[in-house]
Coordinates of C-alpha atoms and ligand atoms in Angstrom, one line a residue:
M26 CA -6.4 2.8 -0.8
A27 CA -2.7 2.3 0.0
G28 CA 0.2 -0.1 0.3
G29 CA 3.7 0.8 1.4
V30 CA 5.8 4.0 1.4
G31 CA 4.4 6.1 -1.4
G32 CA 0.8 5.3 -0.5
A33 CA 1.4 6.1 3.2
K34 CA 2.8 9.5 2.3
L35 CA -0.4 10.6 0.4
A36 CA -2.5 8.9 3.1
A37 CA -0.8 11.2 5.6
G38 CA -1.6 14.2 3.5
L39 CA -5.2 13.1 3.2
Q40 CA -5.4 12.6 7.0
H41 CA -4.2 16.2 7.4
A42 CA -6.9 17.3 5.0
V43 CA -9.9 15.4 6.3
G44 CA -8.8 14.0 9.7
D45 CA -10.9 11.2 11.0
A46 CA -13.2 11.4 8.0
L47 CA -10.4 9.4 6.2
T48 CA -10.6 5.6 5.9
V49 CA -7.5 3.9 4.5
V50 CA -7.9 0.4 3.0
V51 CA -4.5 -1.1 3.3
N52 CA -2.9 -4.1 1.5
T53 CA -2.1 -7.1 3.6
G54 CA -0.6 -9.2 0.8
D55 CA 2.8 -8.4 2.1
D56 CA 2.0 -10.0 5.5
F57 CA 3.9 -13.0 6.7
E58 CA 4.7 -15.2 9.7
H59 CA 8.3 -14.7 10.7
L60 CA 10.0 -16.0 13.9
G61 CA 6.5 -16.9 15.1
L62 CA 5.4 -13.3 14.7
H63 CA 2.5 -12.1 12.4
I64 CA 4.1 -9.2 10.5
S65 CA 1.9 -6.7 8.6
P66 CA 4.4 -4.3 6.9
D67 CA 2.0 -2.1 4.9
L68 CA -0.4 -1.7 7.9
D69 CA 2.6 -0.7 10.0
T70 CA 4.1 1.7 7.3
V71 CA 0.7 3.5 7.0
M72 CA 0.2 3.5 10.8
F73 CA 3.6 4.8 11.6
T74 CA 3.5 7.4 8.9
L75 CA 0.0 8.7 10.0
G76 CA 1.2 8.6 13.6
G77 CA 4.2 10.8 12.7
V78 CA 6.7 8.2 14.0
A79 CA 7.9 6.6 10.8
N80 CA 11.5 6.3 9.9
K81 CA 11.3 8.6 6.9
S82 CA 14.6 7.9 5.3
Q83 CA 14.2 4.1 5.5
G84 CA 10.6 4.1 4.4
W85 CA 9.5 1.4 6.9
G86 CA 9.8 0.9 10.7
L87 CA 10.0 3.5 13.5
E88 CA 12.2 6.5 13.8
G89 CA 14.9 6.5 16.5
E90 CA 15.1 2.7 16.5
T91 CA 17.8 0.5 18.1
W92 CA 18.9 -2.9 16.8
N93 CA 20.0 -4.9 19.8
F94 CA 17.6 -7.8 19.1
I95 CA 18.5 -8.2 15.4
A96 CA 22.3 -7.9 16.3
Q97 CA 21.9 -10.7 18.8
L98 CA 19.8 -12.8 16.4
E99 CA 22.6 -12.5 13.9
R100 CA 25.1 -13.7 16.5
L101 CA 22.8 -16.7 16.9
D102 CA 22.8 -17.3 13.2
G103 CA 19.0 -16.6 13.1
P104 CA 17.2 -15.2 10.1
A105 CA 18.3 -11.6 10.5
W106 CA 17.7 -10.8 6.8
F107 CA 14.3 -9.2 7.8
R108 CA 15.5 -6.4 10.1
L109 CA 13.3 -6.0 13.1
G110 CA 14.0 -3.0 15.3
D111 CA 13.7 -3.2 19.1
K112 CA 10.7 -0.9 19.3
D113 CA 9.1 -2.4 16.2
I114 CA 9.2 -5.8 17.9
A115 CA 6.8 -4.6 20.6
N116 CA 4.3 -3.9 17.7
H117 CA 4.7 -7.4 16.2
V118 CA 4.6 -9.2 19.5
L119 CA 1.4 -7.4 20.6
R120 CA -0.3 -7.9 17.3
T121 CA 0.6 -11.6 17.3
S122 CA -0.6 -12.0 20.9
R123 CA -3.9 -10.2 20.2
L124 CA -4.5 -12.3 17.1
A125 CA -3.8 -15.4 19.2
D126 CA -6.5 -14.3 21.6
G127 CA -8.9 -14.5 18.7
H128 CA -9.2 -10.8 17.8
S129 CA -9.4 -9.8 14.2
L130 CA -6.6 -8.0 12.3
S131 CA -9.0 -5.0 12.1
R132 CA -9.5 -5.0 15.8
V133 CA -5.8 -5.2 16.5
T134 CA -5.1 -2.5 13.9
K135 CA -7.7 -0.2 15.7
E136 CA -6.0 -0.8 19.1
L137 CA -2.5 -0.1 17.7
C138 CA -3.7 3.0 15.8
A139 CA -5.2 4.4 19.0
A140 CA -1.9 3.9 20.8
Y141 CA 0.0 5.7 18.0
G142 CA -2.5 8.6 17.8
V143 CA -3.6 7.9 14.3
R144 CA -6.9 9.8 13.6
A145 CA -7.8 8.1 10.3
K146 CA -9.4 4.7 10.3
L147 CA -7.1 2.0 9.0
L148 CA -8.7 -1.1 7.6
P149 CA -6.9 -4.2 6.4
M150 CA -8.4 -5.1 3.0
S151 CA -9.5 -8.3 4.6
D152 CA -9.4 -10.0 8.0
D153 CA -8.7 -13.3 6.2
P154 CA -5.2 -14.2 5.0
V155 CA -4.1 -13.2 1.5
R156 CA -0.5 -13.7 0.5
T157 CA 1.3 -12.2 -2.5
I158 CA 3.4 -14.9 -4.2
V159 CA 5.9 -13.9 -6.9
H160 CA 6.1 -16.5 -9.7
S161 CA 9.4 -16.4 -11.5
G162 CA 10.1 -19.3 -13.9
K163 CA 9.5 -22.4 -11.8
L164 CA 9.9 -20.5 -8.5
A165 CA 7.0 -19.4 -6.3
I166 CA 8.6 -16.8 -4.0
P167 CA 6.8 -15.5 -0.9
F168 CA 6.7 -11.7 -1.1
Q169 CA 9.1 -10.7 1.6
E170 CA 11.7 -13.1 0.3
Y171 CA 11.3 -11.5 -3.1
F172 CA 11.3 -7.9 -1.8
V173 CA 13.8 -8.0 1.0
K174 CA 15.9 -11.2 0.8
L175 CA 16.2 -11.2 -3.0
Q176 CA 16.0 -7.4 -3.3
C177 CA 13.3 -7.6 -6.1
G178 CA 15.9 -9.4 -8.3
P179 CA 13.9 -12.2 -9.8
R180 CA 11.9 -11.6 -13.0
V181 CA 8.2 -11.4 -12.3
D182 CA 6.3 -13.7 -14.6
R183 CA 3.0 -13.7 -12.6
L184 CA 1.7 -12.5 -9.3
E185 CA -0.5 -14.7 -7.2
F186 CA -2.7 -13.3 -4.4
R187 CA -3.1 -16.6 -2.5
G188 CA -6.4 -16.7 -0.6
A189 CA -8.0 -13.7 -2.4
D190 CA -10.7 -15.9 -3.9
T191 CA -12.0 -17.0 -0.5
A192 CA -11.0 -13.9 1.5
R193 CA -13.9 -11.8 2.5
M194 CA -13.7 -8.0 2.1
N195 CA -13.2 -6.2 5.4
E196 CA -16.8 -6.2 6.8
L197 CA -16.5 -2.6 8.0
L198 CA -16.4 -1.5 4.4
G199 CA -20.1 -2.6 4.2
S200 CA -21.0 0.1 6.7
I201 CA -19.9 2.8 4.3
A202 CA -23.1 4.0 2.7
P203 CA -23.2 4.5 -1.1
G204 CA -23.1 8.2 -1.9
S205 CA -21.5 9.0 1.5
L206 CA -17.9 9.5 0.2
N207 CA -16.6 12.5 -1.6
A208 CA -13.8 10.5 -3.2
V209 CA -11.9 7.3 -3.4
V210 CA -8.1 7.8 -3.9
F211 CA -5.7 5.1 -5.1
C212 CA -2.5 6.4 -3.4
P213 CA 0.7 6.2 -5.5
S214 CA 1.5 2.7 -4.4
N215 CA 2.7 -0.1 -6.6
P216 CA -0.4 -1.0 -8.8
Y217 CA 0.6 -4.7 -9.0
L218 CA 1.9 -5.3 -5.4
S219 CA -0.2 -2.9 -3.4
I220 CA -3.5 -2.0 -5.2
D221 CA -4.2 -5.2 -7.2
P222 CA -4.2 -7.4 -4.0
I223 CA -7.0 -5.2 -2.7
L224 CA -8.9 -5.3 -6.0
S225 CA -8.5 -9.0 -6.1
I226 CA -10.6 -9.6 -3.1
S227 CA -13.9 -11.0 -4.4
G228 CA -16.6 -8.4 -4.3
F229 CA -14.3 -5.4 -3.8
S230 CA -14.5 -3.9 -7.4
E231 CA -18.3 -4.3 -7.3
W232 CA -18.4 -2.6 -3.9
L233 CA -16.3 0.2 -5.2
R234 CA -18.7 0.8 -8.2
R235 CA -21.7 0.7 -5.9
L236 CA -20.2 3.4 -3.7
G237 CA -20.9 5.9 -6.5
A238 CA -17.9 8.0 -5.4
P239 CA -15.5 9.4 -8.0
V240 CA -12.4 7.3 -8.1
V241 CA -9.0 9.0 -8.8
A242 CA -5.5 7.5 -8.7
V243 CA -2.1 9.2 -8.4
S244 CA 0.4 7.7 -10.7
P245 CA 3.3 6.0 -8.9
I246 CA 5.3 6.2 -12.2
V247 CA 6.9 9.5 -12.9
A248 CA 8.9 10.1 -16.1
G249 CA 9.1 6.3 -16.7
T250 CA 10.4 5.4 -13.3
A251 CA 8.9 4.6 -9.9
I252 CA 9.8 7.0 -7.1
K253 CA 10.6 4.0 -4.9
G254 CA 10.3 0.2 -5.3
P255 CA 10.1 -2.2 -8.2
A256 CA 6.9 -0.9 -10.0
A257 CA 8.8 0.1 -13.2
K258 CA 10.8 -3.1 -13.3
I259 CA 7.7 -5.2 -12.9
M260 CA 5.9 -3.3 -15.6
R261 CA 8.8 -4.1 -18.0
E262 CA 8.8 -7.7 -16.9
L263 CA 5.1 -8.0 -17.5
G264 CA 5.6 -6.6 -21.0
H265 CA 4.5 -3.0 -20.5
E266 CA 6.4 0.2 -21.0
P267 CA 6.9 1.9 -17.6
S268 CA 4.8 5.0 -17.8
A269 CA 1.8 6.8 -16.4
K270 CA -0.1 5.6 -19.5
T271 CA 0.5 2.0 -18.4
V272 CA -0.9 2.9 -15.0
A273 CA -4.0 4.4 -16.6
A274 CA -4.5 1.4 -18.8
H275 CA -4.1 -0.9 -15.8
Y276 CA -6.8 1.0 -13.8
R277 CA -9.1 1.5 -16.9
G278 CA -12.7 0.8 -16.0
I279 CA -12.0 1.3 -12.3
I280 CA -10.8 4.9 -12.0
D281 CA -12.5 8.0 -13.3
G282 CA -9.4 10.2 -13.2
L283 CA -5.6 10.0 -13.0
L284 CA -3.2 12.6 -11.5
I285 CA 0.1 12.6 -13.4
D286 CA 3.3 14.5 -12.8
S287 CA 4.1 17.6 -14.7
S288 CA 7.0 15.8 -16.3
D289 CA 4.5 13.5 -18.0
S290 CA 2.2 16.2 -19.3
E291 CA 2.8 15.0 -22.9
L292 CA 0.8 11.8 -22.0
Q293 CA -2.4 13.7 -21.1
S294 CA -4.2 13.3 -24.4
E295 CA -3.2 9.6 -24.8
I296 CA -4.6 8.9 -21.3
Q297 CA -7.8 10.9 -21.9
A298 CA -8.2 8.8 -25.1
L299 CA -8.6 5.9 -22.7
G300 CA -11.7 7.6 -21.2
I301 CA -9.8 8.6 -18.1
K302 CA -9.7 12.3 -17.0
V303 CA -6.3 13.7 -16.3
R304 CA -4.9 16.3 -13.9
V305 CA -1.3 17.3 -14.4
T306 CA 0.4 18.4 -11.2
N307 CA 3.4 17.8 -9.0
T308 CA 3.1 14.2 -7.7
V309 CA 6.5 13.9 -6.2
M310 CA 6.2 14.3 -2.4
K311 CA 9.5 15.6 -1.0
S312 CA 8.0 17.3 2.1
D313 CA 5.0 17.2 4.4
A314 CA 3.7 20.2 2.6
D315 CA 3.9 18.3 -0.7
R316 CA 1.8 15.5 0.8
I317 CA -0.9 18.0 1.9
T318 CA -0.9 19.8 -1.4
L319 CA -1.2 16.6 -3.4
A320 CA -3.9 15.3 -1.1
E321 CA -6.0 18.5 -1.5
E322 CA -5.3 18.5 -5.3
S323 CA -6.6 14.9 -5.4
L324 CA -9.8 15.7 -3.5
R325 CA -10.4 18.8 -5.7
F326 CA -9.9 16.7 -8.8
A327 CA -12.3 14.1 -7.6
R328 CA -15.0 16.7 -7.0
E329 CA -14.5 18.0 -10.6
V330 CA -14.6 14.5 -12.0
A331 CA -17.8 13.8 -10.1
K332 CA -19.5 16.9 -11.5
R333 CA -18.9 16.0 -15.2
Ligands
FO1_419 N1 12.2 -3.7 4.0 C1 13.5 -4.0 3.6 O1 13.9 -3.7 2.5 N2 14.4 -4.6 4.5 C2 14.0 -4.9 5.7 O2 14.9 -5.4 6.5 C3 12.7 -4.7 6.2 C4 12.2 -4.9 7.4 C5 10.9 -4.6 7.8 C6 10.5 -4.8 9.1 C7 9.2 -4.5 9.5 C8 8.3 -3.9 8.5 O3 7.0 -3.5 8.9 C9 8.7 -3.7 7.2 C10 10.0 -4.0 6.9 N3 10.5 -3.8 5.6 C11 11.8 -4.1 5.2 C12 9.6 -3.3 4.5 C13 8.7 -4.4 4.0 O4 9.5 -5.3 3.3 C14 7.5 -4.0 3.2 O5 6.9 -5.1 2.7 C15 7.9 -3.1 2.0 O6 7.9 -1.8 2.5 C16 7.0 -3.2 0.8 O7 5.7 -2.8 1.2

């Protein structure tokens, strides 16, 4: 299960490890309509990363991008705050057009993934709309305005996943037979912004339990901070201490094991006291090799957890 950048990196490592045996359930709470285009940022980040064409330094969008469209949009006083690269626009236009033809987001994702040579199966968490809304004081801020326009500035009082109560789980998940998976891995994405929207879909947690597969998560918090993004800031704003222990407590009852970074090894016993098994390893992925090593470590850990 994955959201944006951190999740996509481990998903790429898992794809290297198990190829087309991998299914990635991707958050769509970041999706929004912009300039008449349906934009699915996390699906694109995972797809580009698994297709080997992601802009690694930026964390989103395509490598080798040009920006003629957004420069012209700026000249026209259009909403250039959400930067759309010239090649990236082809992606959004095609997705929007296929959706308008009545195809599902899953179908469109499958077509785009084939075009980008992605071997894993990417599944939007739902084909129905779910939108993350950030409640800050009296404001209800649509996610991309919070994340990009406001640079994650506003204090998060509450997160709403609008539509989650009526959204149906991706129906393709129903075709995964209980007992058929070696592991479920929560990639090191933001627990609140990327994993919770997926878990909020009615029926998802029950489906996960019925699968009977060991569920392990990789902590996105290392030494009290997030590698990238607002996870630590949101933890503090929601009244928690930013640490791998908070991640463990957040996933308690859903995960069987948590992989934490060596720099957090002193948290191992506290987390085990929560009834969650712990693996201490390097969870910071600086290279492709790191992604593969962490992926293989996660799968080994899941097998161990399953045996106990
Ligand atoms: N993130 C930004 O911080 N600034 C941007 O201008 C921006 C543009 C953008 C365009 C397409 C796309 O798929 C993602 C984009 N992102 C941008 C990332 C996006 O905000 C994602 O929601 C985050 O990566 C969080 O998942």
